[in-house]
PDB file of C-alpha atoms in Angstrom:
ATOM      1  CA  UNK A  26      35.190  80.012  -9.570  1.00 41.00           C
ATOM      2  CA  UNK A  27      33.453  77.470  -7.346  1.00 52.00           C
ATOM      3  CA  UNK A  28      33.383  73.930  -8.729  1.00 62.00           C
ATOM      4  CA  UNK A  29      29.937  72.520  -8.002  1.00 68.00           C
ATOM      5  CA  UNK A  30      30.362  69.129  -9.658  1.00 58.00           C
ATOM      6  CA  UNK A  31      29.946  66.402  -7.024  1.00 50.00           C
ATOM      7  CA  UNK A  32      32.231  63.415  -7.253  1.00 46.00           C
ATOM      8  CA  UNK A  33      35.379  65.124  -8.581  1.00 46.00           C
ATOM      9  CA  UNK A  34      38.565  64.095  -6.793  1.00 41.00           C
ATOM     10  CA  UNK A  35      39.331  67.654  -5.786  1.00 49.00           C
ATOM     11  CA  UNK A  36      35.865  68.352  -4.459  1.00 69.00           C
ATOM     12  CA  UNK A  37      33.385  66.319  -2.396  1.00 76.00           C
ATOM     13  CA  UNK A  38      32.211  62.774  -3.063  1.00 82.00           C
ATOM     14  CA  UNK A  39      28.827  61.918  -4.483  1.00 88.00           C
ATOM     15  CA  UNK A  40      27.847  60.431  -1.118  1.00 90.00           C
ATOM     16  CA  UNK A  41      28.657  63.636   0.719  1.00 94.00           C
ATOM     17  CA  UNK A  42      26.776  65.664  -1.878  1.00 94.00           C
ATOM     18  CA  UNK A  43      23.696  63.461  -1.450  1.00 95.00           C
ATOM     19  CA  UNK A  44      23.703  64.261   2.275  1.00 96.00           C
ATOM     20  CA  UNK A  45      24.305  67.989   1.906  1.00 96.00           C
ATOM     21  CA  UNK A  46      21.510  68.289  -0.652  1.00 95.00           C
ATOM     22  CA  UNK A  47      19.088  67.318   2.127  1.00 97.00           C
ATOM     23  CA  UNK A  48      20.180  70.242   4.331  1.00 97.00           C
ATOM     24  CA  UNK A  49      18.683  73.720   4.224  1.00 96.00           C
ATOM     25  CA  UNK A  50      20.437  76.796   5.608  1.00 95.00           C
ATOM     26  CA  UNK A  51      18.150  78.959   7.747  1.00 93.00           C
ATOM     27  CA  UNK A  52      17.838  82.688   7.232  1.00 86.00           C
ATOM     28  CA  UNK A  53      20.432  84.458   9.394  1.00 79.00           C
ATOM     29  CA  UNK A  54      19.331  85.790  12.758  1.00 65.00           C
ATOM     30  CA  UNK A  55      20.235  89.283  13.918  1.00 52.00           C
ATOM     31  CA  UNK A  56      23.248  89.670  16.190  1.00 48.00           C
ATOM     32  CA  UNK A  57      21.403  90.846  19.262  1.00 48.00           C
ATOM     33  CA  UNK A  58      18.437  88.458  19.220  1.00 64.00           C
ATOM     34  CA  UNK A  59      17.610  87.798  22.856  1.00 72.00           C
ATOM     35  CA  UNK A  60      18.081  84.267  24.100  1.00 86.00           C
ATOM     36  CA  UNK A  61      20.109  82.876  21.201  1.00 91.00           C
ATOM     37  CA  UNK A  62      23.630  84.220  21.680  1.00 94.00           C
ATOM     38  CA  UNK A  63      25.978  81.277  21.109  1.00 96.00           C
ATOM     39  CA  UNK A  64      29.606  80.840  22.147  1.00 98.00           C
ATOM     40  CA  UNK A  65      31.248  78.205  19.925  1.00 98.00           C
ATOM     41  CA  UNK A  66      34.036  76.199  21.558  1.00 97.00           C
ATOM     42  CA  UNK A  67      36.488  74.059  19.596  1.00 96.00           C
ATOM     43  CA  UNK A  68      38.833  71.457  21.108  1.00 94.00           C
ATOM     44  CA  UNK A  69      42.107  71.292  19.176  1.00 92.00           C
ATOM     45  CA  UNK A  70      45.881  71.005  19.552  1.00 90.00           C
ATOM     46  CA  UNK A  71      48.851  72.950  18.277  1.00 90.00           C
ATOM     47  CA  UNK A  72      49.562  70.509  15.446  1.00 92.00           C
ATOM     48  CA  UNK A  73      46.132  71.256  13.958  1.00 92.00           C
ATOM     49  CA  UNK A  74      46.171  75.056  14.145  1.00 95.00           C
ATOM     50  CA  UNK A  75      47.350  75.595  10.558  1.00 94.00           C
ATOM     51  CA  UNK A  76      44.900  73.168   8.960  1.00 95.00           C
ATOM     52  CA  UNK A  77      41.800  72.067  10.902  1.00 96.00           C
ATOM     53  CA  UNK A  78      41.476  75.126  13.129  1.00 96.00           C
ATOM     54  CA  UNK A  79      42.156  77.550  10.291  1.00 96.00           C
ATOM     55  CA  UNK A  80      39.519  75.788   8.171  1.00 96.00           C
ATOM     56  CA  UNK A  81      37.004  76.063  11.016  1.00 97.00           C
ATOM     57  CA  UNK A  82      37.704  79.770  11.450  1.00 96.00           C
ATOM     58  CA  UNK A  83      37.428  80.545   7.746  1.00 96.00           C
ATOM     59  CA  UNK A  84      34.176  78.619   7.196  1.00 97.00           C
ATOM     60  CA  UNK A  85      31.793  78.594  10.158  1.00 98.00           C
ATOM     61  CA  UNK A  86      33.697  79.857  13.214  1.00 97.00           C
ATOM     62  CA  UNK A  87      33.265  83.524  12.351  1.00 95.00           C
ATOM     63  CA  UNK A  88      29.490  83.077  12.090  1.00 94.00           C
ATOM     64  CA  UNK A  89      29.154  82.397  15.831  1.00 95.00           C
ATOM     65  CA  UNK A  90      28.379  85.207  18.264  1.00 94.00           C
ATOM     66  CA  UNK A  91      31.591  84.239  20.051  1.00 96.00           C
ATOM     67  CA  UNK A  92      34.373  81.800  19.180  1.00 97.00           C
ATOM     68  CA  UNK A  93      37.138  80.233  21.259  1.00 96.00           C
ATOM     69  CA  UNK A  94      39.489  77.296  20.685  1.00 95.00           C
ATOM     70  CA  UNK A  95      40.973  75.263  23.528  1.00 93.00           C
ATOM     71  CA  UNK A  96      44.404  73.866  22.759  1.00 91.00           C
ATOM     72  CA  UNK A  97      47.689  72.746  24.272  1.00 89.00           C
ATOM     73  CA  UNK A  98      49.301  75.738  22.547  1.00 90.00           C
ATOM     74  CA  UNK A  99      48.420  79.414  22.929  1.00 91.00           C
ATOM     75  CA  UNK A 100      47.682  81.112  19.591  1.00 90.00           C
ATOM     76  CA  UNK A 101      45.735  84.334  20.054  1.00 86.00           C
ATOM     77  CA  UNK A 102      45.785  85.034  16.309  1.00 88.00           C
ATOM     78  CA  UNK A 103      43.514  82.015  15.989  1.00 88.00           C
ATOM     79  CA  UNK A 104      41.551  82.606  19.213  1.00 90.00           C
ATOM     80  CA  UNK A 105      43.248  79.577  20.818  1.00 89.00           C
ATOM     81  CA  UNK A 106      43.806  79.570  24.573  1.00 91.00           C
ATOM     82  CA  UNK A 107      45.179  77.044  27.052  1.00 89.00           C
ATOM     83  CA  UNK A 108      43.078  76.194  30.098  1.00 81.00           C
ATOM     84  CA  UNK A 109      45.059  74.824  33.075  1.00 75.00           C
ATOM     85  CA  UNK A 110      44.634  71.041  33.314  1.00 67.00           C
ATOM     86  CA  UNK A 111      45.344  69.413  36.700  1.00 63.00           C
ATOM     87  CA  UNK A 112      47.463  66.270  36.708  1.00 59.00           C
ATOM     88  CA  UNK A 113      45.880  62.942  37.555  1.00 57.00           C
ATOM     89  CA  UNK A 114      43.749  60.221  36.069  1.00 58.00           C
ATOM     90  CA  UNK A 115      41.483  60.590  33.036  1.00 62.00           C
ATOM     91  CA  UNK A 116      43.445  63.410  31.289  1.00 71.00           C
ATOM     92  CA  UNK A 117      40.870  63.839  28.499  1.00 77.00           C
ATOM     93  CA  UNK A 118      38.099  64.346  31.046  1.00 78.00           C
ATOM     94  CA  UNK A 119      40.321  66.706  33.026  1.00 81.00           C
ATOM     95  CA  UNK A 120      40.738  68.796  29.866  1.00 86.00           C
ATOM     96  CA  UNK A 121      36.969  68.953  29.367  1.00 88.00           C
ATOM     97  CA  UNK A 122      36.443  69.976  32.989  1.00 87.00           C
ATOM     98  CA  UNK A 123      39.096  72.673  32.667  1.00 90.00           C
ATOM     99  CA  UNK A 124      37.496  74.043  29.506  1.00 94.00           C
ATOM    100  CA  UNK A 125      34.085  74.324  31.129  1.00 94.00           C
ATOM    101  CA  UNK A 126      35.539  75.814  34.302  1.00 93.00           C
ATOM    102  CA  UNK A 127      37.287  78.456  32.187  1.00 94.00           C
ATOM    103  CA  UNK A 128      34.051  79.249  30.330  1.00 96.00           C
ATOM    104  CA  UNK A 129      32.028  79.320  33.541  1.00 96.00           C
ATOM    105  CA  UNK A 130      34.428  81.812  35.091  1.00 94.00           C
ATOM    106  CA  UNK A 131      34.974  84.107  32.089  1.00 95.00           C
ATOM    107  CA  UNK A 132      31.935  83.917  29.778  1.00 96.00           C
ATOM    108  CA  UNK A 133      28.895  82.400  31.491  1.00 96.00           C
ATOM    109  CA  UNK A 134      27.084  85.725  31.770  1.00 95.00           C
ATOM    110  CA  UNK A 135      27.789  86.857  28.180  1.00 95.00           C
ATOM    111  CA  UNK A 136      26.104  84.054  26.242  1.00 96.00           C
ATOM    112  CA  UNK A 137      22.869  82.065  26.394  1.00 96.00           C
ATOM    113  CA  UNK A 138      24.192  78.854  24.840  1.00 98.00           C
ATOM    114  CA  UNK A 139      27.539  77.075  24.587  1.00 98.00           C
ATOM    115  CA  UNK A 140      28.392  74.713  21.712  1.00 98.00           C
ATOM    116  CA  UNK A 141      31.328  72.310  22.110  1.00 98.00           C
ATOM    117  CA  UNK A 142      32.813  70.516  19.066  1.00 97.00           C
ATOM    118  CA  UNK A 143      36.127  69.083  17.901  1.00 96.00           C
ATOM    119  CA  UNK A 144      38.313  70.760  15.291  1.00 96.00           C
ATOM    120  CA  UNK A 145      37.056  68.469  12.514  1.00 97.00           C
ATOM    121  CA  UNK A 146      33.419  69.517  12.909  1.00 98.00           C
ATOM    122  CA  UNK A 147      31.226  71.344  10.431  1.00 98.00           C
ATOM    123  CA  UNK A 148      28.641  73.574  12.086  1.00 98.00           C
ATOM    124  CA  UNK A 149      25.763  75.233  10.247  1.00 97.00           C
ATOM    125  CA  UNK A 150      25.485  78.151  12.632  1.00 96.00           C
ATOM    126  CA  UNK A 151      22.361  79.634  11.055  1.00 95.00           C
ATOM    127  CA  UNK A 152      20.492  76.371  11.698  1.00 96.00           C
ATOM    128  CA  UNK A 153      21.787  76.203  15.264  1.00 96.00           C
ATOM    129  CA  UNK A 154      20.620  79.730  16.066  1.00 95.00           C
ATOM    130  CA  UNK A 155      17.238  79.140  14.414  1.00 94.00           C
ATOM    131  CA  UNK A 156      16.773  75.926  16.398  1.00 96.00           C
ATOM    132  CA  UNK A 157      17.736  77.538  19.709  1.00 96.00           C
ATOM    133  CA  UNK A 158      15.281  80.351  19.033  1.00 94.00           C
ATOM    134  CA  UNK A 159      12.276  78.022  18.903  1.00 94.00           C
ATOM    135  CA  UNK A 160       9.632  78.791  21.552  1.00 94.00           C
ATOM    136  CA  UNK A 161       9.917  75.348  23.146  1.00 95.00           C
ATOM    137  CA  UNK A 162      13.657  75.649  23.685  1.00 95.00           C
ATOM    138  CA  UNK A 163      13.370  79.254  24.816  1.00 94.00           C
ATOM    139  CA  UNK A 164      10.795  78.172  27.413  1.00 95.00           C
ATOM    140  CA  UNK A 165      13.091  75.327  28.479  1.00 95.00           C
ATOM    141  CA  UNK A 166      15.991  77.773  28.828  1.00 95.00           C
ATOM    142  CA  UNK A 167      13.853  80.266  30.760  1.00 95.00           C
ATOM    143  CA  UNK A 168      12.782  77.565  33.217  1.00 96.00           C
ATOM    144  CA  UNK A 169      16.331  77.331  34.564  1.00 96.00           C
ATOM    145  CA  UNK A 170      16.210  73.532  34.679  1.00 96.00           C
ATOM    146  CA  UNK A 171      19.165  73.205  32.297  1.00 98.00           C
ATOM    147  CA  UNK A 172      19.262  72.169  28.631  1.00 98.00           C
ATOM    148  CA  UNK A 173      21.679  69.635  27.096  1.00 98.00           C
ATOM    149  CA  UNK A 174      21.353  69.078  23.325  1.00 98.00           C
ATOM    150  CA  UNK A 175      23.067  66.814  20.811  1.00 98.00           C
ATOM    151  CA  UNK A 176      23.081  63.328  19.271  1.00 96.00           C
ATOM    152  CA  UNK A 177      21.599  61.183  22.017  1.00 95.00           C
ATOM    153  CA  UNK A 178      23.206  57.841  22.873  1.00 93.00           C
ATOM    154  CA  UNK A 179      22.367  55.188  25.454  1.00 90.00           C
ATOM    155  CA  UNK A 180      25.286  53.120  26.745  1.00 85.00           C
ATOM    156  CA  UNK A 181      24.742  49.339  26.607  1.00 81.00           C
ATOM    157  CA  UNK A 182      26.094  49.177  30.156  1.00 79.00           C
ATOM    158  CA  UNK A 183      22.999  49.012  32.402  1.00 76.00           C
ATOM    159  CA  UNK A 184      24.944  50.677  35.219  1.00 75.00           C
ATOM    160  CA  UNK A 185      25.378  53.900  33.235  1.00 80.00           C
ATOM    161  CA  UNK A 186      22.901  56.454  34.632  1.00 79.00           C
ATOM    162  CA  UNK A 187      21.094  57.486  31.454  1.00 84.00           C
ATOM    163  CA  UNK A 188      21.291  58.928  27.916  1.00 92.00           C
ATOM    164  CA  UNK A 189      24.178  61.207  27.007  1.00 94.00           C
ATOM    165  CA  UNK A 190      25.177  63.137  23.888  1.00 96.00           C
ATOM    166  CA  UNK A 191      27.962  62.191  21.495  1.00 96.00           C
ATOM    167  CA  UNK A 192      31.082  64.310  21.811  1.00 95.00           C
ATOM    168  CA  UNK A 193      31.917  63.847  18.131  1.00 94.00           C
ATOM    169  CA  UNK A 194      28.573  65.243  17.003  1.00 97.00           C
ATOM    170  CA  UNK A 195      29.020  68.194  19.343  1.00 98.00           C
ATOM    171  CA  UNK A 196      26.689  69.205  22.140  1.00 98.00           C
ATOM    172  CA  UNK A 197      25.066  72.365  23.441  1.00 99.00           C
ATOM    173  CA  UNK A 198      24.527  73.538  27.014  1.00 98.00           C
ATOM    174  CA  UNK A 199      22.503  76.497  28.168  1.00 98.00           C
ATOM    175  CA  UNK A 200      23.710  78.728  30.988  1.00 97.00           C
ATOM    176  CA  UNK A 201      21.699  76.897  33.650  1.00 98.00           C
ATOM    177  CA  UNK A 202      23.127  73.519  32.607  1.00 98.00           C
ATOM    178  CA  UNK A 203      26.651  74.948  32.758  1.00 98.00           C
ATOM    179  CA  UNK A 204      26.059  76.366  36.234  1.00 97.00           C
ATOM    180  CA  UNK A 205      24.533  73.150  37.579  1.00 96.00           C
ATOM    181  CA  UNK A 206      27.308  71.019  36.119  1.00 93.00           C
ATOM    182  CA  UNK A 207      30.086  73.162  37.562  1.00 93.00           C
ATOM    183  CA  UNK A 208      28.407  73.274  40.969  1.00 92.00           C
ATOM    184  CA  UNK A 209      28.215  69.479  40.929  1.00 89.00           C
ATOM    185  CA  UNK A 210      31.802  69.057  39.737  1.00 83.00           C
ATOM    186  CA  UNK A 211      33.216  71.392  42.349  1.00 81.00           C
ATOM    187  CA  UNK A 212      31.389  69.815  45.288  1.00 77.00           C
ATOM    188  CA  UNK A 213      33.688  67.750  47.494  1.00 64.00           C
ATOM    189  CA  UNK A 214      31.448  64.683  47.247  1.00 62.00           C
ATOM    190  CA  UNK A 215      29.944  65.646  43.876  1.00 64.00           C
ATOM    191  CA  UNK A 216      29.889  64.076  40.445  1.00 74.00           C
ATOM    192  CA  UNK A 217      33.452  64.857  39.426  1.00 65.00           C
ATOM    193  CA  UNK A 218      35.197  62.481  41.819  1.00 62.00           C
ATOM    194  CA  UNK A 219      32.870  59.582  41.042  1.00 63.00           C
ATOM    195  CA  UNK A 220      33.338  60.023  37.289  1.00 67.00           C
ATOM    196  CA  UNK A 221      37.127  60.079  37.516  1.00 64.00           C
ATOM    197  CA  UNK A 222      37.035  56.800  39.404  1.00 61.00           C
ATOM    198  CA  UNK A 223      35.437  55.098  36.378  1.00 69.00           C
ATOM    199  CA  UNK A 224      37.728  56.594  33.691  1.00 73.00           C
ATOM    200  CA  UNK A 225      34.831  57.078  31.286  1.00 81.00           C
ATOM    201  CA  UNK A 226      35.171  58.536  27.795  1.00 85.00           C
ATOM    202  CA  UNK A 227      34.847  62.299  28.076  1.00 88.00           C
ATOM    203  CA  UNK A 228      31.410  62.530  26.437  1.00 92.00           C
ATOM    204  CA  UNK A 229      30.079  59.795  28.722  1.00 90.00           C
ATOM    205  CA  UNK A 230      31.706  61.485  31.707  1.00 89.00           C
ATOM    206  CA  UNK A 231      30.126  64.813  30.852  1.00 92.00           C
ATOM    207  CA  UNK A 232      26.711  63.194  30.386  1.00 93.00           C
ATOM    208  CA  UNK A 233      27.074  61.392  33.703  1.00 90.00           C
ATOM    209  CA  UNK A 234      28.101  64.630  35.396  1.00 90.00           C
ATOM    210  CA  UNK A 235      25.096  66.476  34.006  1.00 93.00           C
ATOM    211  CA  UNK A 236      22.809  63.599  35.003  1.00 92.00           C
ATOM    212  CA  UNK A 237      24.129  63.821  38.562  1.00 90.00           C
ATOM    213  CA  UNK A 238      23.424  67.562  38.453  1.00 93.00           C
ATOM    214  CA  UNK A 239      19.822  66.959  37.367  1.00 93.00           C
ATOM    215  CA  UNK A 240      20.301  67.907  33.697  1.00 96.00           C
ATOM    216  CA  UNK A 241      19.298  65.283  31.141  1.00 95.00           C
ATOM    217  CA  UNK A 242      19.893  64.789  27.400  1.00 95.00           C
ATOM    218  CA  UNK A 243      17.072  66.657  25.656  1.00 93.00           C
ATOM    219  CA  UNK A 244      15.312  65.317  22.546  1.00 93.00           C
ATOM    220  CA  UNK A 245      17.056  67.264  19.767  1.00 96.00           C
ATOM    221  CA  UNK A 246      15.682  65.402  16.738  1.00 97.00           C
ATOM    222  CA  UNK A 247      13.157  67.053  14.456  1.00 97.00           C
ATOM    223  CA  UNK A 248       9.454  66.239  14.208  1.00 96.00           C
ATOM    224  CA  UNK A 249      10.181  63.233  11.955  1.00 97.00           C
ATOM    225  CA  UNK A 250      12.816  61.858  14.368  1.00 96.00           C
ATOM    226  CA  UNK A 251      15.711  62.891  12.118  1.00 97.00           C
ATOM    227  CA  UNK A 252      18.872  64.040  13.848  1.00 97.00           C
ATOM    228  CA  UNK A 253      20.172  67.590  13.750  1.00 98.00           C
ATOM    229  CA  UNK A 254      23.559  66.591  15.218  1.00 98.00           C
ATOM    230  CA  UNK A 255      25.631  63.915  13.439  1.00 97.00           C
ATOM    231  CA  UNK A 256      28.723  62.023  14.719  1.00 95.00           C
ATOM    232  CA  UNK A 257      29.858  61.169  11.172  1.00 94.00           C
ATOM    233  CA  UNK A 258      30.977  63.026   8.063  1.00 96.00           C
ATOM    234  CA  UNK A 259      28.583  63.567   5.148  1.00 96.00           C
ATOM    235  CA  UNK A 260      30.694  61.148   3.094  1.00 95.00           C
ATOM    236  CA  UNK A 261      30.209  58.190   5.464  1.00 93.00           C
ATOM    237  CA  UNK A 262      26.577  58.717   6.496  1.00 93.00           C
ATOM    238  CA  UNK A 263      24.921  57.099   3.419  1.00 93.00           C
ATOM    239  CA  UNK A 264      26.496  53.718   4.288  1.00 90.00           C
ATOM    240  CA  UNK A 265      25.300  53.775   7.912  1.00 87.00           C
ATOM    241  CA  UNK A 266      22.630  51.129   8.495  1.00 84.00           C
ATOM    242  CA  UNK A 267      22.673  50.662  12.278  1.00 79.00           C
ATOM    243  CA  UNK A 268      24.578  47.377  12.186  1.00 79.00           C
ATOM    244  CA  UNK A 269      27.532  48.809  14.064  1.00 81.00           C
ATOM    245  CA  UNK A 270      28.227  50.583  17.354  1.00 81.00           C
ATOM    246  CA  UNK A 271      25.805  53.342  16.362  1.00 81.00           C
ATOM    247  CA  UNK A 272      22.907  50.920  16.227  1.00 81.00           C
ATOM    248  CA  UNK A 273      23.886  49.477  19.586  1.00 83.00           C
ATOM    249  CA  UNK A 274      23.999  52.912  21.217  1.00 86.00           C
ATOM    250  CA  UNK A 275      20.813  54.259  19.615  1.00 87.00           C
ATOM    251  CA  UNK A 276      18.509  51.233  19.675  1.00 78.00           C
ATOM    252  CA  UNK A 277      16.720  52.591  22.744  1.00 78.00           C
ATOM    253  CA  UNK A 278      15.916  55.847  20.938  1.00 84.00           C
ATOM    254  CA  UNK A 279      12.351  55.573  19.707  1.00 84.00           C
ATOM    255  CA  UNK A 280      12.067  55.660  15.884  1.00 89.00           C
ATOM    256  CA  UNK A 281      15.858  55.600  15.375  1.00 89.00           C
ATOM    257  CA  UNK A 282      16.869  56.248  11.755  1.00 93.00           C
ATOM    258  CA  UNK A 283      20.101  55.670   9.855  1.00 93.00           C
ATOM    259  CA  UNK A 284      21.778  56.806   6.652  1.00 94.00           C
ATOM    260  CA  UNK A 285      20.066  59.410   4.501  1.00 96.00           C
ATOM    261  CA  UNK A 286      16.778  58.903   6.362  1.00 96.00           C
ATOM    262  CA  UNK A 287      18.398  60.400   9.470  1.00 96.00           C
ATOM    263  CA  UNK A 288      19.352  63.743   7.891  1.00 98.00           C
ATOM    264  CA  UNK A 289      17.190  66.598   9.109  1.00 98.00           C
ATOM    265  CA  UNK A 290      16.920  69.612   6.778  1.00 98.00           C
ATOM    266  CA  UNK A 291      17.665  71.569   9.959  1.00 98.00           C
ATOM    267  CA  UNK A 292      20.994  69.771  10.516  1.00 98.00           C
ATOM    268  CA  UNK A 293      23.417  71.630  12.783  1.00 98.00           C
ATOM    269  CA  UNK A 294      26.628  69.550  12.853  1.00 99.00           C
ATOM    270  CA  UNK A 295      28.673  66.940  11.043  1.00 98.00           C
ATOM    271  CA  UNK A 296      31.892  65.361  12.322  1.00 98.00           C
ATOM    272  CA  UNK A 297      35.068  64.075  10.699  1.00 96.00           C
ATOM    273  CA  UNK A 298      35.788  66.814   8.134  1.00 96.00           C
ATOM    274  CA  UNK A 299      39.493  67.622   8.190  1.00 94.00           C
ATOM    275  CA  UNK A 300      40.652  70.940   6.704  1.00 93.00           C
ATOM    276  CA  UNK A 301      40.157  70.577   2.910  1.00 93.00           C
ATOM    277  CA  UNK A 302      37.114  68.306   3.356  1.00 94.00           C
ATOM    278  CA  UNK A 303      35.499  71.004   5.496  1.00 96.00           C
ATOM    279  CA  UNK A 304      36.355  73.718   2.978  1.00 94.00           C
ATOM    280  CA  UNK A 305      34.832  71.734   0.108  1.00 94.00           C
ATOM    281  CA  UNK A 306      31.689  70.745   2.045  1.00 95.00           C
ATOM    282  CA  UNK A 307      31.139  74.314   3.244  1.00 95.00           C
ATOM    283  CA  UNK A 308      31.583  75.685  -0.270  1.00 93.00           C
ATOM    284  CA  UNK A 309      29.209  73.113  -1.728  1.00 93.00           C
ATOM    285  CA  UNK A 310      26.493  73.781   0.863  1.00 95.00           C
ATOM    286  CA  UNK A 311      26.709  77.578   0.913  1.00 93.00           C
ATOM    287  CA  UNK A 312      27.651  78.442  -2.664  1.00 90.00           C
ATOM    288  CA  UNK A 313      26.448  75.553  -4.832  1.00 90.00           C
ATOM    289  CA  UNK A 314      23.211  74.642  -3.077  1.00 90.00           C
ATOM    290  CA  UNK A 315      22.276  77.971  -1.486  1.00 79.00           C
ATOM    291  CA  UNK A 316      22.854  81.602  -2.289  1.00 59.00           C
ATOM    292  CA  UNK A 317      25.538  83.242  -0.128  1.00 56.00           C
ATOM    293  CA  UNK A 318      23.963  84.342   3.136  1.00 48.00           C
ATOM    294  CA  UNK A 319      24.617  87.241   5.436  1.00 46.00           C
ATOM    295  CA  UNK A 320      26.580  85.990   8.465  1.00 47.00           C
ATOM    296  CA  UNK A 321      25.035  85.782  11.909  1.00 44.00           C
ATOM    297  CA  UNK A 322      27.844  88.053  13.071  1.00 43.00           C
ATOM    298  CA  UNK A 323      29.734  90.315  10.694  1.00 37.00           C
ATOM    299  CA  UNK A 324      33.223  89.151  11.579  1.00 38.00           C
ATOM    300  CA  UNK A 325      34.984  86.707  13.864  1.00 41.00           C
ATOM    301  CA  UNK A 326      34.517  87.320  17.558  1.00 46.00           C
ATOM    302  CA  UNK A 327      37.684  86.408  19.407  1.00 46.00           C
ATOM    303  CA  UNK A 328      35.976  86.872  22.786  1.00 49.00           C
TER     304      UNK A 328
END
């Protein structure tokens, strides 16, 4: 029996419930819909396989058209692989580069879009697929110019080249963006060497790399300037008022919103939900607020 009472200690908080009540789950899209096949990528580590990664797999991971976890420990039962990471400076960025190189080599031709999140993310896959299927994004994808979606930030440092997307909120690349980024990274005098010299945070480094490759952070908010991608958990969002680092990094976004005003009904991601918190939030959204839906894909794809 699902407990749908918000605020109980063994379920979700009232604040989280107030956020999730603003979200709507889109009608599932058929498996073979052209132009919207998504490979979901999760960054994790061996210590989190039994809790965070298992929670991801049992809630939203199996709804993706393809699913793969990148870890420091091989675990094929949980679709977790290890991508070779070269030694050197900026190890976190090296791990990100290795993940994308692995995907570029093995899966670039099989999927239209690639979502990257951490193992404490909640993804509403139906909303992601519905969003990616919009005519504007399909035209952008078809143009081959490269598409880079997420929660857009602008670094206060004036020397940083431009907007980038939060790693915590997750980000999405289309196939053209992946190809352009890898071409840039692998060039002898390309973006990869310059980024490593600055030891940037990995999400900033990836944004800088894409910028150097001619791919820029796309406007992913809805028509009322509410975000679809969120770098916080549902529980903490109501208290957000922009008087912290978030306000500093989003103040250049026109019509920036905070707290409940920033929740799009078409929300795709939340961050910061560790195992049981993810299970409770998923159950509340899918079984208390909405009737159980048919999955995007009938079963987990281990790619």
